[in-house]
Short mmCIF file of C-alpha atoms and ligand atoms in Angstrom, two decimals:
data_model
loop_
_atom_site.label_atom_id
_atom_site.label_comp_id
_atom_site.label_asym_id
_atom_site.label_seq_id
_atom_site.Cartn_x
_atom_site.Cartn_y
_atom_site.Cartn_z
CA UNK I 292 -45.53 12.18 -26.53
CA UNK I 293 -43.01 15.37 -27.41
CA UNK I 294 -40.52 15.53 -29.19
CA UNK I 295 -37.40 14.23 -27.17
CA UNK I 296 -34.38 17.11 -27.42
CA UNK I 297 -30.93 16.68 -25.68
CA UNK I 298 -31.53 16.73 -21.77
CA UNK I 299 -27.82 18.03 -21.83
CA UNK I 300 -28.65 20.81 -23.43
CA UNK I 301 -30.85 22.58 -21.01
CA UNK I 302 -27.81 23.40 -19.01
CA UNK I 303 -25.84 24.96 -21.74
CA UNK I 304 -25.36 28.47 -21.73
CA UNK I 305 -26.81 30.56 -24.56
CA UNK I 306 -24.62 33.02 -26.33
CA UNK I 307 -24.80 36.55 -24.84
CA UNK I 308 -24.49 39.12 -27.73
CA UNK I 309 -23.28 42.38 -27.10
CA UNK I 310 -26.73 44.82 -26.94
CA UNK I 311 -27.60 47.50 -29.74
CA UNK I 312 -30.34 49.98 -28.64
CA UNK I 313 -31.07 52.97 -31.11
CA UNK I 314 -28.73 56.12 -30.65
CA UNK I 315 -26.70 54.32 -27.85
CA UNK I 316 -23.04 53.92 -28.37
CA UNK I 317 -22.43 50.71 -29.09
CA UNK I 318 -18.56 49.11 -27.77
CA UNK I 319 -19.74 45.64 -26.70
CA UNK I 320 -19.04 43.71 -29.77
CA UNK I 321 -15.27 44.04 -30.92
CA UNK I 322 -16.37 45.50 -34.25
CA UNK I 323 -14.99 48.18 -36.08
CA UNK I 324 -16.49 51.40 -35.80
CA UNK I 325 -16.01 52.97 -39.18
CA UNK I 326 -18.93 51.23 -41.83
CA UNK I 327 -17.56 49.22 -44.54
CA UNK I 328 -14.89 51.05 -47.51
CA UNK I 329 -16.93 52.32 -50.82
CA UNK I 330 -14.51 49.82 -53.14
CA UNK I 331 -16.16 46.43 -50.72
CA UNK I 332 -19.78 48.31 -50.50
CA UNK I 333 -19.27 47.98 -54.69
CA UNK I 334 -17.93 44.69 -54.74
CA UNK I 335 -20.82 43.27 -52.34
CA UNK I 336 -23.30 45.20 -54.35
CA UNK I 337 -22.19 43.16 -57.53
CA UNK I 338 -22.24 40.11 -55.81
CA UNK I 339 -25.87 40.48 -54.76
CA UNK I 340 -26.79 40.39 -58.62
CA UNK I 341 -25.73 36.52 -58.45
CA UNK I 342 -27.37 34.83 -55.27
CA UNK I 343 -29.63 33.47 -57.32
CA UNK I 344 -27.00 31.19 -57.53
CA UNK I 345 -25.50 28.78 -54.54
CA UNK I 346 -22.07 29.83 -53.31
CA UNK I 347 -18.55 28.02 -54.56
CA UNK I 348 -18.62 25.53 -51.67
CA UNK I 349 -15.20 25.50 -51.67
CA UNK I 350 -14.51 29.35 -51.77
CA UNK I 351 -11.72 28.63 -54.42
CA UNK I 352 -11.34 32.41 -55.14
CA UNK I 353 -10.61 33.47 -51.48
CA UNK I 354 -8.53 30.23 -50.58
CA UNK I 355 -6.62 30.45 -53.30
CA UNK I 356 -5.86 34.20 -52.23
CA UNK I 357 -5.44 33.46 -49.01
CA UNK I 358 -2.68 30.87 -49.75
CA UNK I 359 -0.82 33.67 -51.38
CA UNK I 360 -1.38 36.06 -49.04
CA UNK I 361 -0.43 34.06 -46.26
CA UNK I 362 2.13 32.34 -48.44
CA UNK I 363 1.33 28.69 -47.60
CA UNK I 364 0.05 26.05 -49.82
CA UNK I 365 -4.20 25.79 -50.60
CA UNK I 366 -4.16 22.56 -48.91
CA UNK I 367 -3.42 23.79 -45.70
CA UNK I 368 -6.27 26.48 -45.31
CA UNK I 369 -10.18 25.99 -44.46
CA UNK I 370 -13.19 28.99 -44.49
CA UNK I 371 -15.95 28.80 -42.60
CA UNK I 372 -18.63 31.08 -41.71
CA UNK I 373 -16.95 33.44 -39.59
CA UNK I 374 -13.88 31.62 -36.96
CA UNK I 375 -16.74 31.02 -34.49
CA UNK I 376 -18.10 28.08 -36.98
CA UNK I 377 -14.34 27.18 -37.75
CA UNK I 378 -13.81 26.49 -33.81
CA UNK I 379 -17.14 24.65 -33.47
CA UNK I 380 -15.67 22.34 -36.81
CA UNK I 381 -11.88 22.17 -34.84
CA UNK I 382 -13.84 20.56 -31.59
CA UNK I 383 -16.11 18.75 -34.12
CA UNK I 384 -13.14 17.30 -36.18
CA UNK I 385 -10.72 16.14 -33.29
CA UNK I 386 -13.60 15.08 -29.88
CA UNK I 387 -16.19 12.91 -29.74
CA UNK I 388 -17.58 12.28 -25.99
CA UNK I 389 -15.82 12.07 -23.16
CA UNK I 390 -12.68 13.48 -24.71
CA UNK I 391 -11.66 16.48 -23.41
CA UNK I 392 -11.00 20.30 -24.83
CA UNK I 393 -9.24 22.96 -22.12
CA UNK I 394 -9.20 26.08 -22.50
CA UNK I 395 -8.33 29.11 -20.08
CA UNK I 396 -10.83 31.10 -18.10
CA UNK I 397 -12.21 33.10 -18.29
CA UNK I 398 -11.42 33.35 -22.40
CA UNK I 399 -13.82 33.35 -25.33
CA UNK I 400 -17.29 32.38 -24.34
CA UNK I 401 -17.70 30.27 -27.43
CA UNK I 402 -15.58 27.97 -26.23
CA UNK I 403 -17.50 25.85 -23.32
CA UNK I 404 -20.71 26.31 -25.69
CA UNK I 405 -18.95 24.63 -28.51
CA UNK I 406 -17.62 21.80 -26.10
CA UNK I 407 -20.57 20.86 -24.75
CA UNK I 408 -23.00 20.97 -27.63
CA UNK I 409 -19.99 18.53 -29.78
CA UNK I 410 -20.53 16.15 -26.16
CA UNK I 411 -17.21 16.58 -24.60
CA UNK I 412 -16.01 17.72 -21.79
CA UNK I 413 -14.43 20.77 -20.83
CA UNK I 414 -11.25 21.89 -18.41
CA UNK I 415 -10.86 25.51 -17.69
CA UNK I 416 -7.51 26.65 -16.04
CA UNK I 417 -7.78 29.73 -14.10
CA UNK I 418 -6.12 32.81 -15.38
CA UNK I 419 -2.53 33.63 -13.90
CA UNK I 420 -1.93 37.49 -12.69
CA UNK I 421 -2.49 40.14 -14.98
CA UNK I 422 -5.30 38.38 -16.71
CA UNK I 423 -3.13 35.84 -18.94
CA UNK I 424 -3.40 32.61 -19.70
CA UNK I 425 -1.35 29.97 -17.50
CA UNK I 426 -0.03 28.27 -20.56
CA UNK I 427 2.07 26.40 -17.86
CA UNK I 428 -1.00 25.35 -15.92
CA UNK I 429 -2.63 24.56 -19.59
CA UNK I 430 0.04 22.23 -20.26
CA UNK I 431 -0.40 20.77 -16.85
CA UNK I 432 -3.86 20.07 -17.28
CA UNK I 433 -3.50 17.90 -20.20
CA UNK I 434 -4.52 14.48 -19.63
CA UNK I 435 -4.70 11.27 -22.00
CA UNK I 436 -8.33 12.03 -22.87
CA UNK I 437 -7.47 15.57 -23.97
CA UNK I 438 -8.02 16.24 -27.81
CA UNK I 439 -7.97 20.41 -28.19
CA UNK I 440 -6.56 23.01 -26.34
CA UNK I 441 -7.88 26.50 -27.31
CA UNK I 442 -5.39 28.97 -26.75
CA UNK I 443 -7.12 32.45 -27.30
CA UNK I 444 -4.71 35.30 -28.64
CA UNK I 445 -5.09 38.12 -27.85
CA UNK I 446 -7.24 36.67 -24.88
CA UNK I 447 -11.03 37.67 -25.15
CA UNK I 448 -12.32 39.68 -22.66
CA UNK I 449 -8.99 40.00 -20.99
CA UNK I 450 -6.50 41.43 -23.45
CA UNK I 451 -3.02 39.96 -23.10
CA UNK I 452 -1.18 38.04 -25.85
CA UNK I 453 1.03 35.11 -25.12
CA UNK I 454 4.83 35.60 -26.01
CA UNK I 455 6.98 33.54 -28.19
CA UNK I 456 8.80 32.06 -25.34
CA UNK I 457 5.95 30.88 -23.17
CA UNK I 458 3.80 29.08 -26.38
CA UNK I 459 7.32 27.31 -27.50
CA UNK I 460 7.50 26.07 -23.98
CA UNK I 461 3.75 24.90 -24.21
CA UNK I 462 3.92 23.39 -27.35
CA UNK I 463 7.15 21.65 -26.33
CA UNK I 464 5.19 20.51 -23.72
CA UNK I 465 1.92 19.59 -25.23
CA UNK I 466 1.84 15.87 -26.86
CA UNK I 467 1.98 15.97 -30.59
CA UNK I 468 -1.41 14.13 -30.56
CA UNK I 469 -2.90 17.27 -29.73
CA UNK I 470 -4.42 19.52 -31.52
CA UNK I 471 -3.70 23.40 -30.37
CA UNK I 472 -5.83 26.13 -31.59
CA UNK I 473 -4.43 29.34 -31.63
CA UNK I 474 -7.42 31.88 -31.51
CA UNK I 475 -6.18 35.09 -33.31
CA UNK I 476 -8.93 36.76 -33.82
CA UNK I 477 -7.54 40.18 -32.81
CA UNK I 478 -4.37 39.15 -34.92
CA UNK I 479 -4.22 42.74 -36.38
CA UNK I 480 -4.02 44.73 -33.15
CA UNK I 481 -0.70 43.38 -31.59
CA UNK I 482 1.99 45.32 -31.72
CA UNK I 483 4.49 43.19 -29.32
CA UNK I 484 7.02 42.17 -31.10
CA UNK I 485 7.79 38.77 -28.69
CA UNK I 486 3.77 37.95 -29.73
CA UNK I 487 4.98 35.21 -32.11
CA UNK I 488 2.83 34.84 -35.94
CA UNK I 489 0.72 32.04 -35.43
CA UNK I 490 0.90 30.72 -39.52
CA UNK I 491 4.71 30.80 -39.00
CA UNK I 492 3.94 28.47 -35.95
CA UNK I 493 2.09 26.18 -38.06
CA UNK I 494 4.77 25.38 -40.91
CA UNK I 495 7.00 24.02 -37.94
CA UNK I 496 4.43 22.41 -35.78
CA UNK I 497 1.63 20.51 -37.34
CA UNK I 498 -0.55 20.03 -34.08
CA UNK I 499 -1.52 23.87 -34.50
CA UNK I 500 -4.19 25.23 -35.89
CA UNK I 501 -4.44 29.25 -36.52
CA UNK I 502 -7.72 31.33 -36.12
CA UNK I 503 -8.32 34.22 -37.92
CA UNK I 504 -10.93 36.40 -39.13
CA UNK I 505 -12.48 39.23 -41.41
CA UNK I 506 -15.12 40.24 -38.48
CA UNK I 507 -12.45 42.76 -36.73
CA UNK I 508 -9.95 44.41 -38.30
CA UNK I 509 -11.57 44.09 -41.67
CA UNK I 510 -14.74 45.28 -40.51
CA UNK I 511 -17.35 42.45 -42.14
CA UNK I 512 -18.26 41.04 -38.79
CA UNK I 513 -22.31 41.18 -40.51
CA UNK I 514 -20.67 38.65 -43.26
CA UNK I 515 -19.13 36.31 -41.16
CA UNK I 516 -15.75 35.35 -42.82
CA UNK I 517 -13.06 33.27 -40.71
CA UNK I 518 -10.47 31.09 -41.70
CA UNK I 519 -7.60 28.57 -40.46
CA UNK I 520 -4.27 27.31 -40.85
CA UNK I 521 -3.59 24.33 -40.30
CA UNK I 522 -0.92 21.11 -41.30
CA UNK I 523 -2.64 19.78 -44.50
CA UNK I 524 -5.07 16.58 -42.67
CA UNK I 525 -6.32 18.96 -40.22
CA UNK I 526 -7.54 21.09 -42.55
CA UNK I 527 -8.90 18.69 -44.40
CA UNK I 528 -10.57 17.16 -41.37
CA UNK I 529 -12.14 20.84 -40.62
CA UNK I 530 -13.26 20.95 -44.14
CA UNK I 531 -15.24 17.66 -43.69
CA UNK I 532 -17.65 19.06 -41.10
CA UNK I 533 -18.11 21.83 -42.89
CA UNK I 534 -21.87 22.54 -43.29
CA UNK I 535 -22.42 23.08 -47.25
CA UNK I 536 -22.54 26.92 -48.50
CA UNK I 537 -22.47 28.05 -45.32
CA UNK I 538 -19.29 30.76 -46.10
CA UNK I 539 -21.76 32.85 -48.77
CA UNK I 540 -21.15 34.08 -52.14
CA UNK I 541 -21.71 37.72 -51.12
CA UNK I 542 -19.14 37.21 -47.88
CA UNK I 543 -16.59 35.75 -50.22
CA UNK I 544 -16.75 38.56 -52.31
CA UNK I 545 -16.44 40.84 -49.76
CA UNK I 546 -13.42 39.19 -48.32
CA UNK I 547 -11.52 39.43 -51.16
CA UNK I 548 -12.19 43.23 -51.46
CA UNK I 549 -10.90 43.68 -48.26
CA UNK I 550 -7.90 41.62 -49.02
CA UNK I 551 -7.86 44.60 -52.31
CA UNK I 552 -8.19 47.10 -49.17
CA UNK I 553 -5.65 45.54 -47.34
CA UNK I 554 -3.57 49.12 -46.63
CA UNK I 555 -6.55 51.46 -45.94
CA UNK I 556 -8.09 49.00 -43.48
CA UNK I 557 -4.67 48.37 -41.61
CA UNK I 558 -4.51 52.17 -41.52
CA UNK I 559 -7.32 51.86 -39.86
CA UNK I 560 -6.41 49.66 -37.23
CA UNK I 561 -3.51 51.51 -36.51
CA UNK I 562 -6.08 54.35 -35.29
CA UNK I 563 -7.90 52.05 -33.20
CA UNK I 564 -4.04 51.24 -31.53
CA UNK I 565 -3.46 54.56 -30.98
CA UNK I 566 -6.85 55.13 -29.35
CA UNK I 567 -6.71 51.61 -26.97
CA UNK I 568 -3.55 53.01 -25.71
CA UNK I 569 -5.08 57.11 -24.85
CA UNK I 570 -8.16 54.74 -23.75
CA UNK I 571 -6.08 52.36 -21.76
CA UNK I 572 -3.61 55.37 -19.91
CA UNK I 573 -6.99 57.78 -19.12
CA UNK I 574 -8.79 54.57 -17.60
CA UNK I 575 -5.67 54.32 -15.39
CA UNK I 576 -5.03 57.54 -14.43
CA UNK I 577 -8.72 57.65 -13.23
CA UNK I 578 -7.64 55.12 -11.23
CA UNK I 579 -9.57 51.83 -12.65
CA UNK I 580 -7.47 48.56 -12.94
CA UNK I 581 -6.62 47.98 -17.08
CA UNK I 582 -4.45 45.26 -17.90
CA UNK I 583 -2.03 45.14 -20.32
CA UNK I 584 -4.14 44.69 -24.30
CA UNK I 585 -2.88 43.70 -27.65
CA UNK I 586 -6.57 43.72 -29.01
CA UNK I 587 -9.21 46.39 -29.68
CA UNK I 588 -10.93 46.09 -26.22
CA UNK I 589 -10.05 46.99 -22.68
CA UNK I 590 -11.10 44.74 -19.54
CA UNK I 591 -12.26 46.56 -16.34
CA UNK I 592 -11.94 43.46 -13.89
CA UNK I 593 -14.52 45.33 -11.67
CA UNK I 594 -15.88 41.95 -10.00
CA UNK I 595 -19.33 42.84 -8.23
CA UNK I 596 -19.33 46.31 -9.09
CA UNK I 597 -19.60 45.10 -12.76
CA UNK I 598 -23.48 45.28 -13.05
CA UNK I 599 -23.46 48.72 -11.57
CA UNK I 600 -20.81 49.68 -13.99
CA UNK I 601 -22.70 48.49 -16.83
CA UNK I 602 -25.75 50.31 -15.34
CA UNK I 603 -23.70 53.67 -15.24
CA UNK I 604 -22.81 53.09 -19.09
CA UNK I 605 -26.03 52.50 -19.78
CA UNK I 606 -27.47 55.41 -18.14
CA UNK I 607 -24.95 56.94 -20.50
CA UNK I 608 -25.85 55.89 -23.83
CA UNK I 609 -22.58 53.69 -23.77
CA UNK I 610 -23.26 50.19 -24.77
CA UNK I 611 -20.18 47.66 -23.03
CA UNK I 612 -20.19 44.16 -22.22
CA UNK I 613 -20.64 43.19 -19.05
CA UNK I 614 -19.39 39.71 -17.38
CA UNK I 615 -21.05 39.74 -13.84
CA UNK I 616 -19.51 39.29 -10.87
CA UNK I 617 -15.98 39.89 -13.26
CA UNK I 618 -15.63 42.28 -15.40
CA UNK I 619 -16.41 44.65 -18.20
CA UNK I 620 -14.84 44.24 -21.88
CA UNK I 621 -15.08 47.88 -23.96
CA UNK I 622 -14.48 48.43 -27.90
CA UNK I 623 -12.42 50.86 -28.91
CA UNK I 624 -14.46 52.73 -30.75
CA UNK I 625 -13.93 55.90 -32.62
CA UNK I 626 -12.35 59.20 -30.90
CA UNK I 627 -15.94 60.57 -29.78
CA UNK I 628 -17.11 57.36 -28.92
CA UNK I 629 -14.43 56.86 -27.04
CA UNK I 630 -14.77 60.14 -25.03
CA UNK I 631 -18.22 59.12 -24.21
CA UNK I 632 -16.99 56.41 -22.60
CA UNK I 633 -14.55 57.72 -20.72
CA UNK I 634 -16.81 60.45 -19.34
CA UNK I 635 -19.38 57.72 -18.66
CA UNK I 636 -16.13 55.71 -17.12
CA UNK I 637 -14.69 58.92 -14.82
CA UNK I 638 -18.28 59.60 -13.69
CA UNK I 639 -18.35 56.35 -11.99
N1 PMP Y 711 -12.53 34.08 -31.49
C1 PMP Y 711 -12.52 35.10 -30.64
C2 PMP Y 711 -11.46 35.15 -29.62
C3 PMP Y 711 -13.50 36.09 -30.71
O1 PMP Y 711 -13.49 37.08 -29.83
C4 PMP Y 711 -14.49 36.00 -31.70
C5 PMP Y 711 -15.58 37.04 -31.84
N2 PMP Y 711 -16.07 37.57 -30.69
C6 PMP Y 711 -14.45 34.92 -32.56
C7 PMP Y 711 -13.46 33.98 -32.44
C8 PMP Y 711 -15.48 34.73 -33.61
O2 PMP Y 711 -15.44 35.68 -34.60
P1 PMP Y 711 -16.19 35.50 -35.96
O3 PMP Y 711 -17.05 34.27 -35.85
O4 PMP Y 711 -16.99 36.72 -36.14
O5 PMP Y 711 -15.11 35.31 -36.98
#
């Protein structure tokens, strides 16, 4: 006799992290370039003097800050070990089997991993021209067994943000029974100003749920740090699943320096705009198809040439990430690193 595992689970799809291979450039992960600032190096260094000591499993320090911050009330906010755990607890807290989560595709590749390792069931909805979601199609999709609808933005791999216009229309559309989970991971990067504030959205609509985290634009993606927004029961709800001490003392810590470093890191960001645009007009004007991005990544939808692409990078020292038969998702990196790229990229 052996041990007897979840047959379902042979089908699922293991996470594909980006590659790291000594002195290669590495712009397959959505990180920051730039290591972390001296004043959160000091403040994690500290914090390492105390883990002989479990964490505050309920991060007061940081949720507290983050109410003020984000100027809405404690009870409405959950951590979690980086937003990838918070939408594993969101699927956790609202499906059991045979209820349904959609989500667009392709989008975060979290998301039908999460779905099928809770037990439920999962609708994708194809992209609509220039690589956004289809909110309208999304809406349309909805059925009586549907419980979450992850609505990714900016969209990973693909770029795009939705607009005000188009989410009130969705939402309008969506029954209040159901829980929508605005994934703003890139949050930082947008610049359109019709991209509407997802905590705004939630003090008006309590069937969303806001994603954000500390991974991208505040560089601690080795800490994992996420959190969410949400009307005060679903938070709570996403609290209950919460596996104990999971968000650790040292990543608290260093979340709340970076809250400290809130101006120098956004300056930093607004680099890493200016570059994705030089990054995004060069790829054009060598000709490659880049759709519109309010993130720090660019998608090459280079369907079967994708592996060859990745190849050529490769070749190159230039680590991307490669979808096959789709496309190819690149950081934005650092000037030089993103020169190396686009050398690699014009060479192709
Ligand atoms: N959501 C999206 C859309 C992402 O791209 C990522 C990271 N790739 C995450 C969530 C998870 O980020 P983290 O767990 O590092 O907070």
């Amino acid at each position: 006799m052996t041990v007897r595992t979840r047959a379902d689970l042979d089908q699922l799809p293991g996470y594909v992290p980006g590659r790291t291979i000594p002195g290669a450039i590495k712009l397959a992960s959505n990180e920051v370039s730039p290591g972390p600032l001296p004043s959160v190096v000091e403040a994690i260094t500290q914090a390492a003097a105390g883990v002989n000591r479990y964490p505050d499993n309920s991060a007061a320090a940081l949720v507290s800050r983050l109410a003020t911050w984000l100027d809405v009330d404690a009870d409405r906010i959950a951590v979690g070990c980086g937003s990838v755990s918070l939408c594993q607890q969101l699927v956790q807290a609202t499906c059991t089997e045979a209820d349904e989560v959609i989500f667009g595709w392709r989008s975060f590749e979290a998301y039908p991993i999460i779905t099928q390792v809770v037990g439920a069931r999962q609708r994708r909805v194809a992209l609509r021209p220039g690589h956004r979601l289809d909110l309208e199609a999304m809406a349309a999709a909805v059925t009586p067994a549907t419980r979450l609808v992850f609505v990714c933005s900016p969209n990973n791999p693909t770029g795009p943000a939705v607009r005000r216009d188009e989410l009130d229309r969705f939402l309008d559309a969506v029954p209040p029974d159901v829980l929508v989970v605005l994934d703003e991971a890139y949050h930082e990067f947008v610049t359109d100003p019709e991209v509407p504030d997802g905590v705004e959205l939630t003090r008006r609509r309590d069937n969303v749920a806001v994603l954000r985290t500390f991974s991208k634009a505040y560089g601690l993606a080795g800490l994992r740090v996420g959190y969410c927004v949400a009307a005060p029961p679903v938070a709570e709800a996403v609290r209950r699943v919460y596996v104990p001490f999971s968000l650790n003392s040292v990543a608290q810590v260093a979340a709340l320096a970076s809250l400290d470093a809130h101006d120098e890191l956004m300056a930093r960001c607004r680099e890493v705009i200016g570059e994705r645009e030089r990054v995004r007009g060069e790829l054009l004007a060598a000709g490659f198809e880049v759709p519109e991005t309010q993130a720090n990544f660019v998608w090459l939808p280079l369907g079967e040439a994708t592996d060859r692409f990745n190849e050529h990078c490769l070749e190159r020292k230039v680590i991307v990430r490669a979808f096959l038969g789709d496309g190819a998702r690149v950081t934005i990196g650092t000037p030089e690193e993103n020169d190396a790229f686009l050398a690699a990229a014009r060479a192709f």
